[in-house]
Amino acid sequence: MADVAVQSDGRSGGIVIKDDWPGYSLDLFSYPAHYSGDIDCVIIPHGVIMDRTERLARNIMDDLGDHDIVVLCVLKGGYQFCADLVERIKALSRNSNRTIPMRVHFIRLKSYLNDQSTEDLHILGAEDLSFLAGKNVLIVEAIVGTGKTMKALLNYVEAFRPKMIKVAGLLVKRVPHNSACLPDYVGFEIPDRFVVGYALDYNEYFRDLNHICVISESGKMKYKI
Ligand code: HPA
Ligand code: MG
């Protein structure tokens, strides 16, 4: 299933899931019965997400573990990844006697309708981020596609003059116009297909699915607005 891409700094660019990876048959896992017929396959099982998240937490601790961290969770899709990542960072920090003060804040972005990115990015719930001044900020995103959203968000956050900004992205999608803007910590690099589950939605559905799955054509039709 996987190759590991290595960036020039020697750090992993994420587990690479190739375009020809068919995914796991749904029969091999359990998932909510109300989604039968709505998904094609399991592309990343929940347990693998958790194991990869544990390693990302270690990389983050190695880089940022000597400083206070302000975690900026990008809602809604990022809530599950952020919660699990923060838990892992806390566990590592407990076990290493290097407890790091961590604050968690939430920012809400919306740019998708059905499975299409809309031109306008809405940043909600981020009235005043002036408390970020001089802090180390970890932005936590579920998925990065073209990188346009991430770039806009980075510009927005930079204006509040934090000391450092790092980005953790669970998924990076190989889309035709990937910008140079990639997260510092990447869980998985995935094919250009619409995925759902683990808090990623299609018109607000599928957040209650644990695995990351590929939505089926009939699933898209059923929940289209
Ligand atoms: N799934 C859910 N949300 C998304 C995706 C996706 O594949 N790409 C961008 N936002
Ligand atoms: Mg969404």
Coordinates of N, CA and C and ligand atoms in Angstrom, one line a residue:
M1 N 0.8 -1.2 0.0 CA 0.0 0.0 0.0 C 0.9 1.2 0.0
A2 N 2.0 1.1 0.7 CA 2.6 2.4 1.0 C 4.1 2.5 0.6
D3 N 4.5 3.6 0.2 CA 5.9 4.0 0.1 C 6.0 5.2 1.0
V4 N 7.2 5.5 1.4 CA 7.4 6.7 2.2 C 8.1 7.7 1.4
A5 N 7.5 8.9 1.3 CA 8.2 10.0 0.5 C 9.1 10.7 1.5
V6 N 10.3 11.0 1.1 CA 11.2 11.6 2.0 C 11.5 13.0 1.5
Q7 N 11.3 14.0 2.3 CA 11.5 15.4 1.9 C 13.0 15.7 2.1
S8 N 13.5 16.8 1.6 CA 14.9 17.1 1.5 C 15.5 17.2 2.9
D9 N 14.7 17.5 3.9 CA 15.2 17.6 5.3 C 15.3 16.2 6.0
G10 N 15.0 15.2 5.2 CA 15.0 13.8 5.7 C 13.7 13.4 6.5
R11 N 12.9 14.4 6.6 CA 11.6 14.0 7.3 C 10.6 13.5 6.4
S12 N 9.8 12.5 6.8 CA 8.8 11.9 6.0 C 7.7 12.9 5.5
G13 N 7.4 12.9 4.2 CA 6.3 13.7 3.7 C 5.0 12.9 3.8
G14 N 5.0 11.9 4.5 CA 3.7 11.2 4.8 C 3.8 9.8 4.1
I15 N 2.9 8.9 4.5 CA 2.7 7.6 3.9 C 2.0 7.8 2.6
V16 N 2.7 7.4 1.5 CA 2.1 7.6 0.2 C 1.1 6.5 -0.2
I17 N -0.1 6.9 -0.5 CA -1.1 5.9 -1.0 C -1.2 6.2 -2.5
K18 N -0.8 5.1 -3.2 CA -0.7 5.3 -4.7 C -2.1 5.4 -5.4
D19 N -2.1 5.9 -6.6 CA -3.3 6.1 -7.4 C -4.0 4.7 -7.7
D20 N -3.2 3.7 -7.8 CA -3.8 2.4 -8.1 C -4.2 1.5 -6.9
W21 N -4.0 2.1 -5.7 CA -4.4 1.4 -4.5 C -5.9 1.3 -4.4
P22 N -6.4 0.0 -4.5 CA -7.9 -0.2 -4.5 C -8.6 0.0 -3.2
G23 N -7.8 0.2 -2.1 CA -8.5 0.3 -0.8 C -8.8 -1.1 -0.3
Y24 N -9.3 -1.2 1.0 CA -9.7 -2.4 1.5 C -11.2 -2.6 1.3
S25 N -11.6 -3.8 1.0 CA -13.0 -4.1 0.9 C -13.8 -3.8 2.2
L26 N -15.0 -3.3 2.0 CA -15.8 -2.9 3.2 C -16.1 -4.1 4.0
D27 N -16.1 -5.3 3.4 CA -16.5 -6.5 4.2 C -15.5 -6.8 5.3
L28 N -14.3 -6.2 5.2 CA -13.2 -6.5 6.1 C -13.3 -5.7 7.4
F29 N -14.2 -4.7 7.4 CA -14.2 -3.8 8.6 C -15.7 -3.6 9.0
S30 N -15.9 -3.0 10.2 CA -17.3 -2.6 10.5 C -17.4 -1.1 10.3
Y31 N -18.6 -0.7 9.9 CA -18.9 0.7 9.7 C -20.4 0.9 9.9
P32 N -20.9 2.1 10.1 CA -22.3 2.3 10.3 C -23.2 1.8 9.2
A33 N -24.2 1.0 9.5 CA -25.0 0.3 8.5 C -25.7 1.4 7.6
H34 N -26.0 2.6 8.2 CA -26.7 3.6 7.4 C -25.8 4.1 6.2
Y35 N -24.6 3.8 6.2 CA -23.7 4.2 5.0 C -23.5 3.1 4.0
S36 N -24.2 1.9 4.2 CA -23.9 0.9 3.2 C -24.4 1.3 1.8
G37 N -23.6 1.1 0.8 CA -23.9 1.6 -0.5 C -23.4 3.0 -0.8
D38 N -23.0 3.8 0.3 CA -22.6 5.2 0.1 C -21.1 5.3 0.0
I39 N -20.3 4.2 0.3 CA -18.9 4.3 0.2 C -18.4 3.1 -0.6
D40 N -17.2 3.3 -1.3 CA -16.7 2.3 -2.2 C -15.7 1.4 -1.5
C41 N -14.8 2.0 -0.6 CA -13.8 1.2 0.0 C -13.2 1.9 1.2
V42 N -12.5 1.2 2.1 CA -11.8 1.9 3.2 C -10.4 2.2 2.6
I43 N -10.0 3.4 2.6 CA -8.7 3.8 2.1 C -7.7 3.9 3.2
I44 N -8.1 4.3 4.4 CA -7.2 4.3 5.5 C -8.0 3.8 6.8
P45 N -7.7 2.6 7.3 CA -8.5 2.2 8.5 C -8.1 3.0 9.7
H46 N -9.1 3.1 10.6 CA -9.0 4.0 11.8 C -7.7 3.7 12.6
G47 N -7.4 2.4 12.8 CA -6.2 2.1 13.5 C -4.9 2.6 12.9
V48 N -4.8 2.6 11.6 CA -3.6 3.1 10.9 C -3.5 4.6 11.1
I49 N -4.7 5.3 11.1 CA -4.7 6.7 11.4 C -4.1 7.0 12.8
M50 N -4.5 6.2 13.7 CA -4.1 6.4 15.1 C -2.6 6.2 15.2
D51 N -2.1 5.1 14.6 CA -0.7 4.8 14.7 C 0.2 5.9 14.0
R52 N -0.3 6.4 12.9 CA 0.5 7.5 12.2 C 0.5 8.7 13.1
T53 N -0.7 9.0 13.7 CA -0.8 10.2 14.5 C 0.1 10.2 15.7
E54 N 0.3 9.0 16.2 CA 1.3 8.8 17.4 C 2.7 9.3 16.9
R55 N 3.1 8.9 15.7 CA 4.4 9.2 15.2 C 4.5 10.7 15.0
L56 N 3.4 11.3 14.4 CA 3.4 12.8 14.1 C 3.6 13.5 15.5
A57 N 2.9 13.0 16.5 CA 3.0 13.7 17.8 C 4.4 13.7 18.3
R58 N 5.1 12.6 18.0 CA 6.5 12.5 18.5 C 7.4 13.5 17.7
N59 N 7.2 13.6 16.4 CA 7.9 14.6 15.6 C 7.6 16.0 16.1
I60 N 6.4 16.3 16.4 CA 6.0 17.6 16.8 C 6.7 17.9 18.2
M61 N 6.7 16.9 19.1 CA 7.3 17.1 20.4 C 8.8 17.3 20.3
D62 N 9.4 16.6 19.3 CA 10.9 16.8 19.1 C 11.2 18.2 18.7
D63 N 10.3 18.8 17.9 CA 10.5 20.1 17.3 C 10.1 21.2 18.3
L64 N 8.9 21.0 18.9 CA 8.3 22.1 19.7 C 8.2 21.9 21.2
G65 N 8.7 20.8 21.6 CA 8.5 20.3 23.0 C 9.2 21.2 24.0
D66 N 10.0 22.2 23.6 CA 10.6 23.0 24.7 C 9.8 24.4 24.8
H67 N 8.7 24.5 24.1 CA 8.0 25.8 24.1 C 6.6 25.6 24.4
D68 N 5.9 26.6 24.8 CA 4.5 26.6 24.9 C 3.9 26.5 23.5
I69 N 2.8 25.8 23.4 CA 2.2 25.7 22.0 C 0.7 26.2 22.1
V70 N 0.4 26.9 21.0 CA -1.0 27.2 20.8 C -1.5 26.4 19.6
V71 N -2.4 25.4 19.9 CA -2.9 24.6 18.8 C -4.1 25.3 18.2
L72 N -4.1 25.4 16.9 CA -5.2 26.1 16.2 C -5.9 25.0 15.4
C73 N -7.0 24.5 15.8 CA -7.7 23.4 15.2 C -8.6 24.0 14.1
V74 N -8.5 23.5 12.9 CA -9.3 24.0 11.8 C -10.6 23.1 11.7
L75 N -11.7 23.7 12.0 CA -13.0 23.0 12.0 C -13.6 23.1 10.7
K76 N -14.6 22.2 10.4 CA -15.0 21.2 11.3 C -14.2 19.9 11.1
G77 N -13.7 19.7 9.9 CA -13.0 18.5 9.5 C -11.8 18.1 10.4
G78 N -11.2 19.1 11.0 CA -10.0 18.8 11.8 C -10.2 18.4 13.2
Y79 N -11.5 18.3 13.7 CA -11.7 18.1 15.1 C -11.2 16.8 15.6
Q80 N -11.4 15.7 14.8 CA -11.0 14.4 15.3 C -9.5 14.2 15.3
F81 N -8.9 14.6 14.2 CA -7.4 14.6 14.1 C -6.8 15.4 15.2
C82 N -7.3 16.6 15.4 CA -6.8 17.5 16.5 C -6.9 16.9 17.8
A83 N -8.1 16.3 18.1 CA -8.3 15.7 19.5 C -7.4 14.6 19.7
D84 N -7.2 13.7 18.7 CA -6.3 12.6 18.8 C -4.9 13.0 18.9
L85 N -4.5 14.0 18.1 CA -3.1 14.4 18.1 C -2.7 15.1 19.4
V86 N -3.6 15.9 20.0 CA -3.4 16.5 21.3 C -3.3 15.5 22.4
E87 N -4.1 14.5 22.3 CA -4.0 13.4 23.3 C -2.7 12.7 23.3
R88 N -2.2 12.5 22.0 CA -0.9 11.8 21.9 C 0.3 12.7 22.4
I89 N 0.2 14.0 22.1 CA 1.2 14.9 22.6 C 1.2 15.0 24.1
K90 N 0.0 15.0 24.7 CA -0.1 15.0 26.1 C 0.5 13.7 26.7
A91 N 0.2 12.6 26.1 CA 0.8 11.3 26.6 C 2.3 11.3 26.6
L92 N 2.8 11.8 25.4 CA 4.3 11.8 25.3 C 4.9 12.8 26.3
S93 N 4.2 13.9 26.5 CA 4.7 14.9 27.4 C 4.7 14.4 28.9
R94 N 3.6 13.6 29.2 CA 3.6 13.0 30.5 C 4.7 12.0 30.7
N95 N 4.9 11.2 29.7 CA 5.9 10.1 29.9 C 7.3 10.6 29.8
S96 N 7.5 11.8 29.3 CA 8.9 12.2 29.2 C 9.3 13.3 30.3
N97 N 8.3 13.5 31.2 CA 8.5 14.6 32.2 C 8.9 15.9 31.6
R98 N 8.5 16.2 30.3 CA 8.6 17.5 29.7 C 7.3 18.0 29.4
T99 N 6.5 18.3 30.4 CA 5.2 18.8 30.2 C 5.2 20.1 29.5
I100 N 4.5 20.3 28.4 CA 4.4 21.5 27.7 C 3.0 22.1 27.8
P101 N 3.0 23.4 28.2 CA 1.7 24.1 28.3 C 1.1 24.2 26.9
M102 N -0.1 23.7 26.7 CA -0.8 23.7 25.4 C -2.1 24.4 25.5
R103 N -2.4 25.3 24.7 CA -3.8 25.9 24.6 C -4.3 25.4 23.3
V104 N -5.6 25.2 23.3 CA -6.3 24.7 22.0 C -7.4 25.7 21.6
H105 N -7.3 26.3 20.4 CA -8.3 27.2 19.9 C -8.8 26.6 18.6
F106 N -10.0 27.2 18.3 CA -10.7 26.7 17.1 C -11.0 27.8 16.1
I107 N -10.8 27.4 14.8 CA -11.1 28.3 13.8 C -11.9 27.6 12.8
R108 N -12.9 28.2 12.2 CA -13.8 27.5 11.3 C -13.6 28.0 9.9
L109 N -13.4 27.1 8.9 CA -13.3 27.4 7.5 C -14.3 26.7 6.8
K110 N -14.8 27.3 5.7 CA -15.7 26.6 4.9 C -15.5 27.0 3.4
S111 N -15.2 26.0 2.6 CA -15.0 26.4 1.2 C -15.6 25.3 0.2
Y112 N -16.1 24.2 0.7 CA -16.6 23.2 -0.1 C -18.2 23.1 -0.2
L113 N -18.7 22.9 -1.4 CA -20.1 22.5 -1.6 C -20.1 21.3 -2.4
N114 N -20.9 20.3 -2.0 CA -20.8 18.9 -2.6 C -19.3 18.5 -2.6
D115 N -18.8 18.1 -3.7 CA -17.4 17.7 -3.7 C -16.5 18.7 -4.4
Q116 N -17.0 19.9 -4.5 CA -16.2 21.0 -5.2 C -15.8 22.1 -4.3
S117 N -14.6 22.5 -4.5 CA -14.1 23.7 -3.7 C -14.7 24.9 -4.3
T118 N -15.2 25.8 -3.5 CA -15.7 27.1 -4.0 C -14.6 28.1 -3.9
E119 N -14.7 29.2 -4.7 CA -13.7 30.2 -4.7 C -13.5 30.9 -3.4
D120 N -14.6 31.1 -2.7 CA -14.6 32.0 -1.5 C -14.3 31.1 -0.3
L121 N -13.3 31.6 0.4 CA -12.9 30.9 1.7 C -13.5 31.8 2.8
H122 N -14.3 31.1 3.7 CA -14.8 31.8 4.8 C -14.1 31.4 6.1
I123 N -13.5 32.4 6.8 CA -12.9 32.2 8.1 C -13.9 32.6 9.1
L124 N -14.4 31.7 9.9 CA -15.4 32.0 10.9 C -14.8 31.8 12.3
G125 N -15.3 32.5 13.3 CA -14.9 32.2 14.7 C -13.5 32.6 15.0
A126 N -12.9 33.5 14.2 CA -11.5 33.9 14.4 C -11.4 35.4 14.6
E127 N -12.4 35.9 15.4 CA -12.5 37.4 15.5 C -11.1 38.1 15.9
D128 N -10.6 37.6 17.0 CA -9.4 38.3 17.5 C -8.3 37.2 17.9
L129 N -7.3 37.1 17.1 CA -6.3 36.1 17.4 C -5.0 36.8 17.9
S130 N -5.2 38.0 18.5 CA -4.0 38.8 18.9 C -3.2 38.1 20.0
F131 N -3.9 37.1 20.7 CA -3.1 36.3 21.7 C -2.1 35.4 21.1
L132 N -2.0 35.3 19.8 CA -1.0 34.5 19.1 C 0.3 35.2 19.1
A133 N 0.3 36.5 19.3 CA 1.6 37.2 19.2 C 2.7 36.6 20.1
G134 N 3.8 36.3 19.5 CA 5.0 35.8 20.2 C 4.9 34.3 20.5
K135 N 3.8 33.6 20.2 CA 3.6 32.2 20.5 C 4.0 31.3 19.4
N136 N 4.2 30.0 19.8 CA 4.4 29.0 18.8 C 3.1 28.4 18.5
V137 N 2.7 28.4 17.2 CA 1.4 28.0 16.8 C 1.5 26.8 15.9
L138 N 0.6 25.8 16.3 CA 0.5 24.6 15.5 C -0.9 24.6 14.9
I139 N -1.0 24.7 13.6 CA -2.2 24.7 12.9 C -2.5 23.2 12.6
V140 N -3.7 22.7 12.9 CA -4.0 21.3 12.7 C -5.2 21.2 11.7
E141 N -4.9 20.7 10.5 CA -5.9 20.6 9.4 C -6.1 19.1 9.1
A142 N -7.3 18.7 8.7 CA -7.6 17.4 8.3 C -7.0 17.1 6.9
I143 N -7.2 18.1 5.9 CA -6.8 17.8 4.5 C -6.3 19.0 3.8
V144 N -5.3 18.8 3.0 CA -4.8 19.9 2.2 C -4.8 19.5 0.7
G145 N -5.5 20.3 -0.1 CA -5.6 19.9 -1.5 C -4.7 20.8 -2.3
T146 N -5.2 21.9 -2.9 CA -4.4 22.7 -3.7 C -3.4 23.5 -2.8
G147 N -3.7 23.6 -1.6 CA -2.9 24.5 -0.7 C -3.4 25.9 -0.6
K148 N -4.4 26.2 -1.4 CA -4.9 27.6 -1.4 C -5.5 28.0 -0.1
T149 N -6.3 27.1 0.5 CA -6.9 27.4 1.8 C -5.8 27.6 2.9
M150 N -4.8 26.7 2.8 CA -3.8 26.7 3.8 C -3.0 28.0 3.7
K151 N -2.7 28.4 2.4 CA -1.9 29.6 2.2 C -2.7 30.9 2.8
A152 N -4.0 30.9 2.5 CA -4.8 32.0 3.0 C -4.8 32.0 4.5
L153 N -4.9 30.9 5.1 CA -5.0 30.8 6.5 C -3.6 31.2 7.1
L154 N -2.5 30.8 6.5 CA -1.2 31.1 7.0 C -1.0 32.7 7.0
N155 N -1.5 33.3 5.9 CA -1.4 34.7 5.8 C -2.2 35.4 6.9
Y156 N -3.3 34.8 7.1 CA -4.2 35.4 8.1 C -3.6 35.3 9.5
V157 N -3.0 34.1 9.8 CA -2.4 33.9 11.1 C -1.1 34.7 11.3
E158 N -0.3 34.8 10.2 CA 0.9 35.5 10.3 C 0.7 37.0 10.7
A159 N -0.4 37.5 10.3 CA -0.7 39.0 10.6 C -0.7 39.2 12.1
F160 N -0.9 38.1 12.9 CA -1.0 38.3 14.4 C 0.4 38.1 15.0
R161 N 1.4 38.0 14.2 CA 2.8 38.0 14.6 C 3.2 36.9 15.7
P162 N 2.8 35.7 15.3 CA 3.3 34.6 16.2 C 4.8 34.4 16.1
K163 N 5.5 33.7 17.0 CA 6.9 33.5 17.0 C 7.2 32.5 15.9
M164 N 6.4 31.4 15.8 CA 6.6 30.3 14.9 C 5.3 29.7 14.5
I165 N 5.1 29.3 13.2 CA 3.9 28.6 12.8 C 4.3 27.3 12.2
K166 N 3.8 26.2 12.6 CA 3.9 24.9 12.0 C 2.5 24.4 11.6
V167 N 2.5 23.6 10.6 CA 1.2 23.0 10.2 C 1.2 21.5 10.2
A168 N 0.2 20.9 10.8 CA 0.1 19.4 10.8 C -1.1 19.2 9.9
G169 N -1.0 18.4 8.9 CA -2.1 18.0 8.0 C -2.2 16.5 8.0
L170 N -3.3 15.9 8.3 CA -3.5 14.5 8.3 C -3.3 13.9 6.9
L171 N -4.0 14.6 5.9 CA -4.0 14.2 4.5 C -3.5 15.3 3.6
V172 N -2.7 14.9 2.6 CA -2.4 15.8 1.5 C -2.8 15.1 0.3
K173 N -3.7 15.8 -0.5 CA -4.2 15.2 -1.7 C -3.4 15.5 -2.9
R174 N -3.0 14.5 -3.8 CA -2.3 14.8 -5.0 C -3.2 15.4 -6.1
V175 N -3.4 16.7 -6.0 CA -4.3 17.3 -7.0 C -3.4 18.0 -8.1
P176 N -4.0 18.2 -9.3 CA -3.2 18.8 -10.4 C -2.4 20.1 -10.1
H177 N -3.0 20.9 -9.3 CA -2.4 22.2 -9.0 C -2.0 22.4 -7.6
N178 N -1.3 21.4 -7.1 CA -0.7 21.5 -5.7 C 0.2 22.7 -5.7
S179 N 0.0 23.6 -4.7 CA 0.9 24.7 -4.6 C 2.1 24.2 -3.8
A180 N 3.1 25.1 -3.7 CA 4.3 24.7 -2.9 C 4.1 24.6 -1.4
C181 N 2.8 25.0 -1.1 CA 2.5 25.1 0.3 C 2.1 23.8 0.9
L182 N 3.0 23.1 1.6 CA 2.7 21.8 2.2 C 2.9 21.8 3.7
P183 N 2.1 21.0 4.4 CA 2.2 21.0 5.9 C 3.6 20.6 6.3
D184 N 4.0 21.0 7.5 CA 5.3 20.5 8.0 C 5.2 19.1 8.5
Y185 N 4.1 18.7 8.9 CA 3.9 17.3 9.4 C 2.7 16.7 8.6
V186 N 3.0 15.7 7.8 CA 1.9 15.1 6.9 C 1.7 13.6 7.4
G187 N 0.4 13.3 7.5 CA 0.1 11.9 7.9 C 0.2 11.0 6.6
F188 N -0.6 11.3 5.6 CA -0.7 10.5 4.4 C -0.8 11.4 3.2
E189 N -0.2 10.9 2.1 CA -0.5 11.6 0.8 C -1.4 10.7 0.0
I190 N -2.5 11.2 -0.4 CA -3.6 10.3 -1.0 C -3.9 10.7 -2.5
P191 N -4.5 9.8 -3.2 CA -4.9 10.1 -4.6 C -6.0 11.2 -4.6
D192 N -6.2 11.8 -5.8 CA -7.2 12.8 -5.9 C -8.6 12.3 -6.0
R193 N -9.1 11.8 -4.9 CA -10.5 11.2 -4.9 C -11.1 11.8 -3.6
F194 N -12.5 11.9 -3.7 CA -13.2 12.5 -2.5 C -13.3 11.5 -1.4
V195 N -12.7 11.8 -0.3 CA -12.7 10.9 0.9 C -13.6 11.5 2.0
V196 N -14.1 10.6 2.8 CA -15.0 10.9 3.9 C -14.6 10.1 5.1
G197 N -15.1 10.5 6.3 CA -14.9 9.8 7.5 C -13.8 10.4 8.4
Y198 N -13.7 10.0 9.6 CA -12.8 10.5 10.6 C -13.0 12.1 10.6
A199 N -14.2 12.5 10.6 CA -14.6 13.9 10.7 C -14.6 14.6 9.4
L200 N -14.2 14.0 8.3 CA -14.3 14.6 7.0 C -15.7 14.3 6.4
D201 N -16.3 15.4 5.9 CA -17.7 15.3 5.5 C -17.9 15.4 4.0
Y202 N -19.1 15.0 3.6 CA -19.7 15.4 2.3 C -21.0 16.0 2.6
N203 N -21.1 17.3 2.5 CA -22.3 18.1 2.9 C -22.8 17.7 4.3
E204 N -21.8 17.6 5.2 CA -22.1 17.3 6.6 C -22.3 15.9 7.0
Y205 N -22.4 15.0 6.0 CA -22.6 13.6 6.3 C -21.2 12.9 6.4
F206 N -21.2 11.7 7.0 CA -20.0 10.8 7.1 C -19.0 11.2 8.2
R207 N -19.3 12.3 9.0 CA -18.3 12.6 10.1 C -18.3 11.5 11.1
D208 N -19.4 10.7 11.2 CA -19.6 9.7 12.2 C -19.1 8.3 11.7
L209 N -18.2 8.3 10.7 CA -17.5 7.1 10.2 C -16.1 7.1 10.7
N210 N -15.6 6.0 11.3 CA -14.3 6.1 11.9 C -13.1 6.0 10.9
H211 N -13.3 5.2 9.8 CA -12.3 5.0 8.8 C -12.3 6.1 7.8
I212 N -11.2 6.3 7.1 CA -11.3 7.2 5.9 C -11.6 6.4 4.7
C213 N -12.7 6.7 4.1 CA -13.2 5.9 3.0 C -13.4 6.8 1.7
V214 N -13.5 6.1 0.6 CA -13.8 6.8 -0.7 C -15.4 6.7 -0.8
I215 N -16.0 7.9 -1.1 CA -17.4 8.0 -1.2 C -17.8 7.4 -2.6
S216 N -18.9 6.7 -2.7 CA -19.4 6.1 -3.9 C -20.2 7.1 -4.7
E217 N -20.4 6.8 -6.0 CA -21.2 7.8 -6.8 C -22.6 7.8 -6.3
S218 N -23.2 6.7 -5.8 CA -24.5 6.8 -5.3 C -24.6 7.5 -4.0
G219 N -23.5 7.4 -3.2 CA -23.4 8.2 -2.0 C -23.4 9.7 -2.3
K220 N -22.7 10.1 -3.4 CA -22.7 11.5 -3.8 C -24.1 12.0 -4.2
M221 N -24.8 11.1 -4.9 CA -26.1 11.5 -5.4 C -27.1 11.6 -4.2
K222 N -27.0 10.6 -3.3 CA -27.9 10.6 -2.1 C -27.9 11.8 -1.2
Y223 N -26.6 12.4 -1.0 CA -26.5 13.5 -0.1 C -26.2 14.8 -0.8
K224 N -26.4 14.9 -2.1 CA -26.2 16.1 -2.8 C -27.2 17.2 -2.4
I225 N -26.7 18.4 -2.4 CA -27.7 19.5 -2.2 C -27.6 20.5 -3.3
Ligands
HPA1 N1 -13.2 15.1 1.6 C1 -13.8 15.9 2.5 N2 -13.5 17.2 2.5 C2 -12.6 17.7 1.7 C3 -11.9 16.8 0.7 C4 -12.3 15.5 0.7 O1 -11.7 14.7 -0.1 N3 -11.1 17.6 0.0 C5 -11.2 18.9 0.5 N4 -12.1 18.9 1.5
MG2 MG -16.2 19.7 4.5

